[in-house]
Tab-separated table of C-alpha atoms in Angstrom:
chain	number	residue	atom	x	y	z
A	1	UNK	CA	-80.111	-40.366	37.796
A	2	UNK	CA	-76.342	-39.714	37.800
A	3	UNK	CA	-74.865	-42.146	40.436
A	4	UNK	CA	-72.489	-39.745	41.637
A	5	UNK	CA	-74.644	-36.573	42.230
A	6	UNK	CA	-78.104	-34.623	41.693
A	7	UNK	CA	-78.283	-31.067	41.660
A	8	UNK	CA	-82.155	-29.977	41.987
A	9	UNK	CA	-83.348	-26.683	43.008
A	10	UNK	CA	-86.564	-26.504	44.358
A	11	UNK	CA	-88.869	-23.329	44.072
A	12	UNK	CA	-91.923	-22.245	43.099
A	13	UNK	CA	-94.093	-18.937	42.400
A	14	UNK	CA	-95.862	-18.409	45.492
A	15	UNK	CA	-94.265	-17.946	49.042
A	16	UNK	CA	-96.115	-19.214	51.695
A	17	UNK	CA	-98.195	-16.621	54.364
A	18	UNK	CA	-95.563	-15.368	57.057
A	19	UNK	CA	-92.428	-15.876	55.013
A	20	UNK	CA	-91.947	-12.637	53.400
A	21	UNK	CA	-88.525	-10.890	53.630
A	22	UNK	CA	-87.308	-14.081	55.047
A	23	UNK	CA	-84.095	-15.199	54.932
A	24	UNK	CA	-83.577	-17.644	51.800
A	25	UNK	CA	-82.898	-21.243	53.039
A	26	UNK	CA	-80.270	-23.436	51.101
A	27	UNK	CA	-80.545	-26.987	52.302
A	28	UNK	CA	-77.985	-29.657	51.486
A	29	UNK	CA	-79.178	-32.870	51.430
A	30	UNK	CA	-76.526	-36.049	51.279
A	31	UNK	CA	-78.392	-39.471	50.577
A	32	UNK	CA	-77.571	-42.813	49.054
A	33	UNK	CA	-79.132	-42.967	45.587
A	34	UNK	CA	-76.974	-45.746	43.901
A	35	UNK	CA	-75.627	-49.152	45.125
A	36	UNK	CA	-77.725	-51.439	47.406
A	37	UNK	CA	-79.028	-49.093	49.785
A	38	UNK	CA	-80.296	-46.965	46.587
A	39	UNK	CA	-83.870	-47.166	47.225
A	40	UNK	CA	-83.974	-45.614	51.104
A	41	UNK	CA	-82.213	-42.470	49.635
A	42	UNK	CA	-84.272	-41.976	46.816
A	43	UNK	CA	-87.324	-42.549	49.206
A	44	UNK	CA	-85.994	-40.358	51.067
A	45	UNK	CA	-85.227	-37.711	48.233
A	46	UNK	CA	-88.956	-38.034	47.364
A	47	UNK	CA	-90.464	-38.075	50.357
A	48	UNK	CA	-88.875	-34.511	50.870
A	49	UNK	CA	-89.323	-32.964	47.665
A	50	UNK	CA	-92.881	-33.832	47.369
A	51	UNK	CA	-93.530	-31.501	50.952
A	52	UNK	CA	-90.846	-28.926	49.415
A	53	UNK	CA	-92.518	-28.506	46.160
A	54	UNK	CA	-96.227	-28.927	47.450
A	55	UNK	CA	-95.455	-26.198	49.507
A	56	UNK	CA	-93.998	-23.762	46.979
A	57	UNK	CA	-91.800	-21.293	48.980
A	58	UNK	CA	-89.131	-20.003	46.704
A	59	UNK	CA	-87.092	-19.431	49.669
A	60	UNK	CA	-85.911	-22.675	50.069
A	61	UNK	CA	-83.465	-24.459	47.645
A	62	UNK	CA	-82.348	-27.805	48.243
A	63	UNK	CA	-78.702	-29.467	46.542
A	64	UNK	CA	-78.896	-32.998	46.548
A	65	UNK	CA	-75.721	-35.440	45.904
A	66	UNK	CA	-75.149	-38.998	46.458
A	67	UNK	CA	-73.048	-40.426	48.849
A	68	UNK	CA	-72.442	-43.998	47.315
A	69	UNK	CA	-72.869	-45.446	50.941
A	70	UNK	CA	-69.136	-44.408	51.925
A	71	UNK	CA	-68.461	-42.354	54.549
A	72	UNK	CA	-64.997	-41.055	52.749
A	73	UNK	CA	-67.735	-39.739	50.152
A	74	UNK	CA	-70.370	-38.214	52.552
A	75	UNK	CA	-67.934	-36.269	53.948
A	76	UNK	CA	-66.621	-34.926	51.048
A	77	UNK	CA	-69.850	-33.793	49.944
A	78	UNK	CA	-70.651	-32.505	52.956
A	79	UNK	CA	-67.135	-30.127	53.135
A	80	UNK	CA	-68.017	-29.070	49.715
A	81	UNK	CA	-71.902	-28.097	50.813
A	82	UNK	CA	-70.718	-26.489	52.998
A	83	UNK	CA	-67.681	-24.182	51.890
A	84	UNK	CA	-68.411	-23.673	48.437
A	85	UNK	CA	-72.420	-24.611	48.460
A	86	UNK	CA	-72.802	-22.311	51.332
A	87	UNK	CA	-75.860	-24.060	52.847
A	88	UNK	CA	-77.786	-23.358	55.701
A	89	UNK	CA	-79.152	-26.898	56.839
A	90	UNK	CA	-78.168	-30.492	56.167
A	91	UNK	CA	-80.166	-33.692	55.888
A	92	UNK	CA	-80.535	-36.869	53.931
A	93	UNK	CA	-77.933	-39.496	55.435
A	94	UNK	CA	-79.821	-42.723	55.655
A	95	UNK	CA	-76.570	-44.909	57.512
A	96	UNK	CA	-75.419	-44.354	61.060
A	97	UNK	CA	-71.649	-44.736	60.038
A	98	UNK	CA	-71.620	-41.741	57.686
A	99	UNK	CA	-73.757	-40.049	59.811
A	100	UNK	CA	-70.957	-40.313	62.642
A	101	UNK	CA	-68.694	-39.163	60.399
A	102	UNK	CA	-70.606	-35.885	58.893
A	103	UNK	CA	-72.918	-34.523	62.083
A	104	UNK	CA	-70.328	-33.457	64.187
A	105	UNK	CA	-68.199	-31.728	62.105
A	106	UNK	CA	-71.504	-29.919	60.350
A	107	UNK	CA	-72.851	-28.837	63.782
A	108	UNK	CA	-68.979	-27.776	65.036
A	109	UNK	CA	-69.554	-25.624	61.978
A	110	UNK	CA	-72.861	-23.897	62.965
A	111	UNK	CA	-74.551	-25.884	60.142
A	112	UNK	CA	-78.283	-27.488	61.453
A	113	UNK	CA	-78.587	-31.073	60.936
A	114	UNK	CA	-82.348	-32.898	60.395
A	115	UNK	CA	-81.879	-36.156	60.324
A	116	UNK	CA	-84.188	-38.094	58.600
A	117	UNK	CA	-82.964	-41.419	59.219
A	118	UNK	CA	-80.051	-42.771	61.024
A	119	UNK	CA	-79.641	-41.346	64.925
A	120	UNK	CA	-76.816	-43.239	66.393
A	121	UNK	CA	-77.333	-43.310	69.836
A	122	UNK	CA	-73.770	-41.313	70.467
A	123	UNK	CA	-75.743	-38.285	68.982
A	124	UNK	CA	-78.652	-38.284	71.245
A	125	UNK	CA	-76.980	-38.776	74.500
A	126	UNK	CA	-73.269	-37.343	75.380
A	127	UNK	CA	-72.842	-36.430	71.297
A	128	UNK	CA	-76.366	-34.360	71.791
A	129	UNK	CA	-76.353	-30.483	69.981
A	130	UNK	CA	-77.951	-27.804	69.877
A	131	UNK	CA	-78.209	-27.655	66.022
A	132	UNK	CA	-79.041	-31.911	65.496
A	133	UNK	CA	-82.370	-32.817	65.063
A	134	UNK	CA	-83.749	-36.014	64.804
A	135	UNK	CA	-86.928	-36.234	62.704
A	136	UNK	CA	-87.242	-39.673	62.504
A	137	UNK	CA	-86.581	-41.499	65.810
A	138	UNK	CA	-83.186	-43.083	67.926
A	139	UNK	CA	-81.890	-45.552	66.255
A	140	UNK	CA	-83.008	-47.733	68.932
A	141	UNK	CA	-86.966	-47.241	69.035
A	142	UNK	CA	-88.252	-49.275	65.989
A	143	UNK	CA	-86.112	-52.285	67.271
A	144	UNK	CA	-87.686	-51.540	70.957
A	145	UNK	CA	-91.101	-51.565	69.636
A	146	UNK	CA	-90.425	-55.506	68.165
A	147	UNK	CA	-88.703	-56.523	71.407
A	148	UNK	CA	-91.798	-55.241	73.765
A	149	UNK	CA	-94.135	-56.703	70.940
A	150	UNK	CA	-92.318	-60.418	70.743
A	151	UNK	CA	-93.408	-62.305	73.541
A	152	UNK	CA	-96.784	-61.164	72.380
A	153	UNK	CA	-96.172	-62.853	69.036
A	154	UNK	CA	-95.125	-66.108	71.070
A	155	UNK	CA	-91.458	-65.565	70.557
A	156	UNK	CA	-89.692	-66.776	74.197
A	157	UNK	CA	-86.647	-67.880	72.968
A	158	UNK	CA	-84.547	-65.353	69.820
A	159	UNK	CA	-82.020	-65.456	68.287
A	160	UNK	CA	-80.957	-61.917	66.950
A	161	UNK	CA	-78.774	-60.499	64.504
A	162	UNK	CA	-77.400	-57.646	62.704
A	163	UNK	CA	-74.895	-55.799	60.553
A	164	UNK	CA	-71.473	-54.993	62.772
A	165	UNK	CA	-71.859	-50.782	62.691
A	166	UNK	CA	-73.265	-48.330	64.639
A	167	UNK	CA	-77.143	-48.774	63.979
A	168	UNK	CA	-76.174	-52.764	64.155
A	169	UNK	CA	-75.169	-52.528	67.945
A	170	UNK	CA	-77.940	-49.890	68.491
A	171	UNK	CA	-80.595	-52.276	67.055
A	172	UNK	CA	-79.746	-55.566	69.023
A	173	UNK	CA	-79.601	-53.197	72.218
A	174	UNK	CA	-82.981	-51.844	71.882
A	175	UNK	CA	-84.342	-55.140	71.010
A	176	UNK	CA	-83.177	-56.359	74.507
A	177	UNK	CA	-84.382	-53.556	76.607
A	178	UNK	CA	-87.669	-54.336	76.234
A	179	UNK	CA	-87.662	-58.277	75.457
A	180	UNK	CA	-89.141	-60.375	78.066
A	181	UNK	CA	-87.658	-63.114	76.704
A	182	UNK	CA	-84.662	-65.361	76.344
A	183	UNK	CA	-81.991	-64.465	73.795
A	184	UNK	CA	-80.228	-67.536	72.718
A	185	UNK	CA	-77.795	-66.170	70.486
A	186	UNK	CA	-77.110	-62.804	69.721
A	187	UNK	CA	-74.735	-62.278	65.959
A	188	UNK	CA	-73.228	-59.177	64.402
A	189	UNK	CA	-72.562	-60.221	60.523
A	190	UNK	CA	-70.865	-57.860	57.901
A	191	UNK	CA	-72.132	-54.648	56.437
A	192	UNK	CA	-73.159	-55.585	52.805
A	193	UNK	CA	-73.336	-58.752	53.770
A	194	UNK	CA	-75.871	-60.830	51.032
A	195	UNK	CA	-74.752	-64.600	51.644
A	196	UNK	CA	-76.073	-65.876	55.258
A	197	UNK	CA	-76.089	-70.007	55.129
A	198	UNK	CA	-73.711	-69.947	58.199
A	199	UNK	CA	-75.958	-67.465	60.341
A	200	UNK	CA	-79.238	-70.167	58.661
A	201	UNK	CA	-77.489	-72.518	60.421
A	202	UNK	CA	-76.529	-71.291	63.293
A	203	UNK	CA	-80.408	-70.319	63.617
A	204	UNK	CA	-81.653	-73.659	63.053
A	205	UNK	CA	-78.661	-75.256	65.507
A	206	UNK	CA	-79.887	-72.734	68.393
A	207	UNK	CA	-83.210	-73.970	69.768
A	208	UNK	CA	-84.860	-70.635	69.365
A	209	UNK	CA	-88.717	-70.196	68.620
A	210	UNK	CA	-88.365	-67.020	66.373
A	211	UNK	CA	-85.744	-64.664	64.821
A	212	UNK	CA	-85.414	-60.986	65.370
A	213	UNK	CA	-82.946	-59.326	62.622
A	214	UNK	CA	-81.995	-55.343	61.552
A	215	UNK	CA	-80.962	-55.916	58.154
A	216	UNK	CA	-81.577	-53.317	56.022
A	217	UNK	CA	-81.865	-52.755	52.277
A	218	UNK	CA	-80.147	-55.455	50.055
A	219	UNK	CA	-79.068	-57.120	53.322
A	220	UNK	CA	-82.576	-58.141	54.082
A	221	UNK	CA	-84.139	-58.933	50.793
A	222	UNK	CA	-81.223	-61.931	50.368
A	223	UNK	CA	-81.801	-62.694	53.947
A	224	UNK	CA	-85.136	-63.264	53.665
A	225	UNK	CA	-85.509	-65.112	50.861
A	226	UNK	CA	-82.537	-67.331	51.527
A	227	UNK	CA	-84.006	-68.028	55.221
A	228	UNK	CA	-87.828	-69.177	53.097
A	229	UNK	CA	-85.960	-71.439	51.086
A	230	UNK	CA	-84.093	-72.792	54.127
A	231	UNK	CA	-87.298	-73.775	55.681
A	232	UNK	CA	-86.378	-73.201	58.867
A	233	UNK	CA	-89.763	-71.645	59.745
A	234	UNK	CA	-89.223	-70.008	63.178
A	235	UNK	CA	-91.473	-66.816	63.096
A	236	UNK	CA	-89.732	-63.687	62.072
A	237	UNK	CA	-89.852	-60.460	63.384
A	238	UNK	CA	-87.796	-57.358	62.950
A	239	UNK	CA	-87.968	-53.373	62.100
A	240	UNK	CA	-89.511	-51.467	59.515
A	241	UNK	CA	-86.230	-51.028	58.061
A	242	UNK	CA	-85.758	-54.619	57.068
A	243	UNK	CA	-89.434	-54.848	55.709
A	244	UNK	CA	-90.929	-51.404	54.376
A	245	UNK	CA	-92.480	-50.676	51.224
A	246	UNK	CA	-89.030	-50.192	49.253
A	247	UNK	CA	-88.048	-54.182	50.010
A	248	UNK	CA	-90.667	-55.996	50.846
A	249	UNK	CA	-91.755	-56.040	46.800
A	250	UNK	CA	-88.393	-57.531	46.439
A	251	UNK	CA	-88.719	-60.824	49.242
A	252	UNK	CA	-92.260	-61.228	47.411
A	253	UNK	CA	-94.188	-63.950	49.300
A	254	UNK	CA	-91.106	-64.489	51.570
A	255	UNK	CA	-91.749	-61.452	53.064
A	256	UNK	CA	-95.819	-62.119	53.903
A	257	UNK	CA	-96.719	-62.270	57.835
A	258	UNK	CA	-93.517	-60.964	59.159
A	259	UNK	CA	-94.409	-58.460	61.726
A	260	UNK	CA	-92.201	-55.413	61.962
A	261	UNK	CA	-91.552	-52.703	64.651
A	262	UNK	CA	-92.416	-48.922	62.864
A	263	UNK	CA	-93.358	-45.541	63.696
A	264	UNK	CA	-95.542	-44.714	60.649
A	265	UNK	CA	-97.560	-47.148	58.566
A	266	UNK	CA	-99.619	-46.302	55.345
A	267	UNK	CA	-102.710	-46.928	57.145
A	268	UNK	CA	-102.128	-45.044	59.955
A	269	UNK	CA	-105.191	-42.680	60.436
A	270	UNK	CA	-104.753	-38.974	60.322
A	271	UNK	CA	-105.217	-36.072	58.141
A	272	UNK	CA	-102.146	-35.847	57.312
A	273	UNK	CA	-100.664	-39.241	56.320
A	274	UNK	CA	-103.973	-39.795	54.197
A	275	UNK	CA	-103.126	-36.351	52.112
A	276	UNK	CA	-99.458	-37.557	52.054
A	277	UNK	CA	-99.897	-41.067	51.102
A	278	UNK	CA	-102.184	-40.128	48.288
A	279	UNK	CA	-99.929	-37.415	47.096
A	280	UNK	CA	-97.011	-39.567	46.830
A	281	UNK	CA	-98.362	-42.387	44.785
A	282	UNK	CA	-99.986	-39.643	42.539
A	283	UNK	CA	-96.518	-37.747	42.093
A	284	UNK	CA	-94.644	-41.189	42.094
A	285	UNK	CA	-96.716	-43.907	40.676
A	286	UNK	CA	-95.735	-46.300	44.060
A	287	UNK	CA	-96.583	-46.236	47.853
A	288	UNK	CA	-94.333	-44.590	49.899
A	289	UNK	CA	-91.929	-46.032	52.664
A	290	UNK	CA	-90.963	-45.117	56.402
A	291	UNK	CA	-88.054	-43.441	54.778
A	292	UNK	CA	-90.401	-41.041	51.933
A	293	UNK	CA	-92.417	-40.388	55.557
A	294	UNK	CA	-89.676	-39.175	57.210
A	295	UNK	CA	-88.041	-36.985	54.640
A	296	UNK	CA	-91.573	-35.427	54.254
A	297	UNK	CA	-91.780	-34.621	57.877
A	298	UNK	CA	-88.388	-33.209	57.734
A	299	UNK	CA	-89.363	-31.281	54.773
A	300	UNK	CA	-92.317	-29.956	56.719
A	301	UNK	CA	-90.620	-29.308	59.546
A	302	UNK	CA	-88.243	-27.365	58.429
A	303	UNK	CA	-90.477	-25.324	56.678
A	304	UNK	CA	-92.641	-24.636	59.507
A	305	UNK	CA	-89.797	-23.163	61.340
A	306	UNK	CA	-88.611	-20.574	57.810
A	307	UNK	CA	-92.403	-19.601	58.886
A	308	UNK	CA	-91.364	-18.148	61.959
A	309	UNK	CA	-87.518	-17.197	62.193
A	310	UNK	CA	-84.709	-16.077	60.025
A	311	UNK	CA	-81.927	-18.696	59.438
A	312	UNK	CA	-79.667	-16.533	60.152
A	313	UNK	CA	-81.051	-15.977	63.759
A	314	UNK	CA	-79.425	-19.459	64.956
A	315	UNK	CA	-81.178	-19.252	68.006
A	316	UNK	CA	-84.308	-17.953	66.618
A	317	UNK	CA	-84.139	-20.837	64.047
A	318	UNK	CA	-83.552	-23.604	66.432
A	319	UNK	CA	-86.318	-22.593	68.807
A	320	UNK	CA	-88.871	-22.397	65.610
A	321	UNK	CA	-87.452	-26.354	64.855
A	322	UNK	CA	-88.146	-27.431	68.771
A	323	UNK	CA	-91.235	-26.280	68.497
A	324	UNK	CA	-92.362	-28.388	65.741
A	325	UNK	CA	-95.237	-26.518	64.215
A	326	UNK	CA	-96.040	-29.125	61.952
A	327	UNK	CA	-98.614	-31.867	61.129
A	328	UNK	CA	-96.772	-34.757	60.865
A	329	UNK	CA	-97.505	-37.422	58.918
A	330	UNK	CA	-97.041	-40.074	62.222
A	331	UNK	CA	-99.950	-37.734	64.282
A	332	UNK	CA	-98.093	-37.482	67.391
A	333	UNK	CA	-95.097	-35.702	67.189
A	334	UNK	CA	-93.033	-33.148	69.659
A	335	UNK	CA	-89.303	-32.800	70.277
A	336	UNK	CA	-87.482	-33.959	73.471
A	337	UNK	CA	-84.843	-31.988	75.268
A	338	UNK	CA	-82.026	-33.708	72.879
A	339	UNK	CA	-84.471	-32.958	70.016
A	340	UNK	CA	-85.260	-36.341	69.037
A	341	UNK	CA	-89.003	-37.180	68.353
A	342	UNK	CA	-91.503	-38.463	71.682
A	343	UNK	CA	-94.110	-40.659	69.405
A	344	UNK	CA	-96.365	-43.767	69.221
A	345	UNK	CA	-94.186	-47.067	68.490
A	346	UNK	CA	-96.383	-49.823	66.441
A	347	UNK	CA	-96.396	-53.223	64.916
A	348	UNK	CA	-97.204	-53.693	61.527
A	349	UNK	CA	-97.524	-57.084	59.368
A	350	UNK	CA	-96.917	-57.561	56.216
A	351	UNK	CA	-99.659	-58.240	53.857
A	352	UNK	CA	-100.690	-58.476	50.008
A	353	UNK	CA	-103.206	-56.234	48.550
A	354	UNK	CA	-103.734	-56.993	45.160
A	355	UNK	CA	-100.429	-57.792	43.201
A	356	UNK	CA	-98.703	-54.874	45.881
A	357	UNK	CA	-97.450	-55.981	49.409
A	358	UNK	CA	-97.898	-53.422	51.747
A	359	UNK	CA	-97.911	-53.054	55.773
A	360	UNK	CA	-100.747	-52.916	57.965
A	361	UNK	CA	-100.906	-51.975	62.027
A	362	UNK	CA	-101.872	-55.002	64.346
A	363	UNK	CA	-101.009	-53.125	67.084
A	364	UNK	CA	-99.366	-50.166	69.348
A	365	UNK	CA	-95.968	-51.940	70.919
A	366	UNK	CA	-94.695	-48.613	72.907
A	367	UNK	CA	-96.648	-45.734	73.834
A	368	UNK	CA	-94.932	-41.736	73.749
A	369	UNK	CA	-91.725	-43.313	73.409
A	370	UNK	CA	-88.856	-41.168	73.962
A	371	UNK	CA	-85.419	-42.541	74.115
A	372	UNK	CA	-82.917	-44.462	76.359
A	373	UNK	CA	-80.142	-41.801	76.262
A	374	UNK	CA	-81.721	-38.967	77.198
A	375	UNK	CA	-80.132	-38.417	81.095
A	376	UNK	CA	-77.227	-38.481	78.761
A	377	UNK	CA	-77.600	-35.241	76.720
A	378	UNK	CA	-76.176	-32.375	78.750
A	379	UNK	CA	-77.387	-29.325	76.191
């Protein structure tokens, strides 16, 4: 894989029923696929060109480039996609920071944006548009779904922390809304951080009874395994972000009994994420993560909507998205008026089967769970 960029198009020999004399589709999608947060992009590269190439449609071509985690670089890539790539649709930014600095300008441009990852919470209430769609969630919900599920898991008294950016603030915020808690001491560290003895001992120093943390990608593998050796032992508890399929091999036994706040699970029971899940460990030889689901529902759902409108019928094209025609891989799944998803929040654990650790569902946190910005959004 070149660190710097991928170019893949994606097409096949059959169109799919409904899509003929359609409008070609040219989708680019901006991910991280080198550095430390390399292993949410490619999941989320996979993730959407297993749906793209199950389905075949050789209207749709996809670009794909990396965006080395730097916003300077996402947005560069996304200026070039869109002036001399000439796409129709973006996608693919995994971190709220670049996303701040790419959606708006994209959508200013009359460029649709599926997100399927990072949702800052300015883009889903005042920053809402009429061409953003969030596929995957608000920034916010997985993050609710632990704090509603803590005092549950005997956790009265947390400390919480997380990286000092966008989806940082937006985590420890959800956590609180729905925490019934005490939080004893709340900590932003650095983006990128790896080395946490001072926040270790701050945590043993605070007379908490558990830990709630967004740390995501390399940030929560050294976490974790730094916060085992400490011995510390207050339960943890956190988002699928800091413990999906794509890290938790990395924290090994570390990692075992955490419970996590999600929105998909690999055991979750439906049609769909049973055909999925078995298609992406055939095509990829490894279980797929939250961030493989939601590039395959964003894959899907874009495709659903080619089935019904031109792209170049903007409004057309948009309605087709809001209507989410789909059958997404979570079960549940329908579009808000600021187009982010109303779903099912859970709580998974994390648990070894066989030499793999995986997650499992011990429970449903937050029921149709839209978001907290919503009287915000003035489309």
């Amino acid at each position: 894989m070149n660190a710097k960029s991928t170019l893949l198009a994606a097409a096949a020999v059959l169109a799919l029923a409904g899509t003929a004399g359609a409008d070609p589709v040219k989708v680019g999608m901006i991910t991280t696929l080198s550095g430390g947060g390399a292993s949410l992009g490619i999941d989320t590269r996979d993730g959407f060109m297993l749906a793209v190439n199950r389905a075949g449609n050789p209207d749709l071509s996809v670009v794909i480039e990396d965006d080395q985690q730097k916003p300077d670089i996402a947005v560069q890539i996304a200026d070039k996609m869109i002036q001399s790539d000439k796409v129709d649709v973006l996608t693919g930014i995994v971190w709220s920071n670049l996303a701040m600095a790419v959606v708006p300008a994209a959508t200013a441009q009359g460029k649709v944006y599926l997100s399927t990852n990072a949702a800052p919470s300015q883009l889903a209430g005042k920053g809402c548009h009429p061409s953003y769609f969030s596929v995957s969630y608000q920034n916010d919900n997985l993050h609710e779904a632990a704090g509603a599920y803590a005092a549950r898991a005997g956790i009265t008294r947390a400390f919480i922390m997380a990286p000092n950016y966008p989806a940082g603030q937006d985590s420890l915020a959800g956590f609180k809304r729905f925490y019934e808690g005490e939080v004893v001491a709340e900590v932003y560290t650095q983006l990128g951080q790896t080395d946490y003895a001072g926040e270790i001992a701050q945590i043993r120093a605070s007379g908490a009874d558990g830990v709630f943390i967004f740390l995501p990608g390399g940030m929560g593998i050294s976490f974790v395994k730094q916060y085992a050796d400490s011995g510390v032992g207050l339960k943890l508890i956190g988002p699928a972000f800091s413990f999906d399929q794509s890290i938790i091999q990395a924290m090994g036994d570390a990692a075992l009994g955490v419970l996590n706040g999600a929105n998909w699970s690999p055991d979750l029971d439906n049609a769909a994420n049973a055909a999925f899940v078995e298609a992406f460990r055939a095509e990829y030889g490894r279980l797929p993560s939250v961030y493989a689901a939601y590039g395959y529902d964003t894959a899907n759902l874009l495709l659903s909507a080619m089935d019904k409108a031109s792209v170049s019928d903007a409004d057309a094209f948009r309605a087709a998205l809001r209507e989410a025609d789909f059958a997404s891989v979570r079960g549940k799944f329908s579009f808000n008026a600021s187009q982010h998803p109303v779903q099912d929040l859970f709580m998974r654990e994390v648990v070894r089967e066989g030499d793999i650790l995986t997650n499992r569902i011990v429970g449903v946190a937050i029921e149709d769970r839209g978001h907290a910005y919503e009287d915000e959004c003035k489309m």
